[in-house]
């Protein structure tokens, strides 16, 4: 049956199964019976798109006061000679990633793109808040995702040669946040869309590229901030820092000594963690209890 098969048209034919290009669309502001529009207020039919689209009834009214007046002209003249912004370039690894209001540095390492600094977001990917500022008692008993900033309670030990890590304001800038294992395995995700907490295989690829577990720490550590002579040479731009951890007792320990990063590889009761230590150049794998707080890299 030939006819108009578009249900939005005035002459839509329910029995038609072959479009014959006979569809009629009314003008804006009226209904089909009077020759007016089937589209909603502020929209008009676009035959090229075959849909209703919005339009500006008076584009010259720049200040939207209902009148095209001298103020509209002055507004236009104030932009005269201004260069229009260039077309945004496609994002590539090495560019910043803005996530929940903070710009993260990124770095290409082999075939992988990593954040070049630790995560510090207080929100899951979908915008839900991650519990924070937990007391020692709450930290040790919670089975929900939580984050902390090193030194935000009195139960704190500082080994950093660079900052007072027990000052949480300094620690946040230097180390980002610490997340418990429950936050790591939460389905809402800690990292931005198209990013993830690297699984153990991704970490192993990074470590292999950096020469293997016995020496990779020296190449992945930042050049400053580690206790004693423990800093690295940061060959790949990973800039690993010794952010310490919040242990299962709720204490903040090992800043300046250890840098610990979660993987996304879990066995249900613990999650694999990779640790760098200030006394050597190795990187070692640990089983991280879900109640522990470690750093996250996306």
XYZ file of N, CA and C in Angstrom, residues 33 84 95 130 136 144 155 191 193 223-224 232 238 263 295 298:
48
model
N -5.288 20.476 11.041
C -6.557 20.852 10.426
C -6.512 22.252 9.845
N 37.665 33.541 16.536
C 36.844 32.451 17.053
C 37.761 31.339 17.537
N 47.517 14.295 27.210
C 46.657 15.433 27.527
C 46.062 15.237 28.916
N 31.589 8.938 47.716
C 32.320 7.882 48.423
C 32.448 8.328 49.873
N 38.394 6.156 63.235
C 39.114 4.886 63.302
C 38.139 3.730 63.466
N 31.513 -0.928 53.368
C 31.155 -0.103 52.229
C 32.407 0.615 51.716
N 45.992 9.277 64.457
C 46.734 8.013 64.387
C 47.588 8.028 63.122
N 37.197 5.146 38.495
C 37.856 5.885 37.413
C 36.841 6.451 36.424
N 34.825 7.363 32.828
C 34.349 6.557 31.702
C 35.518 6.320 30.740
N 61.259 11.052 41.453
C 62.652 11.386 41.735
C 62.849 12.010 43.113
N 61.763 12.384 43.784
C 61.849 12.956 45.129
C 60.733 12.381 45.992
N 63.429 7.220 42.982
C 63.763 6.555 41.725
C 64.209 7.529 40.662
N 55.737 7.649 35.277
C 54.725 7.136 36.201
C 54.715 7.930 37.499
N 45.110 -3.156 42.422
C 44.683 -3.653 41.112
C 43.175 -3.829 41.201
N 46.494 3.557 47.497
C 46.338 4.494 46.384
C 45.724 3.804 45.170
N 44.453 5.175 37.621
C 43.572 4.789 36.517
C 44.402 4.556 35.272
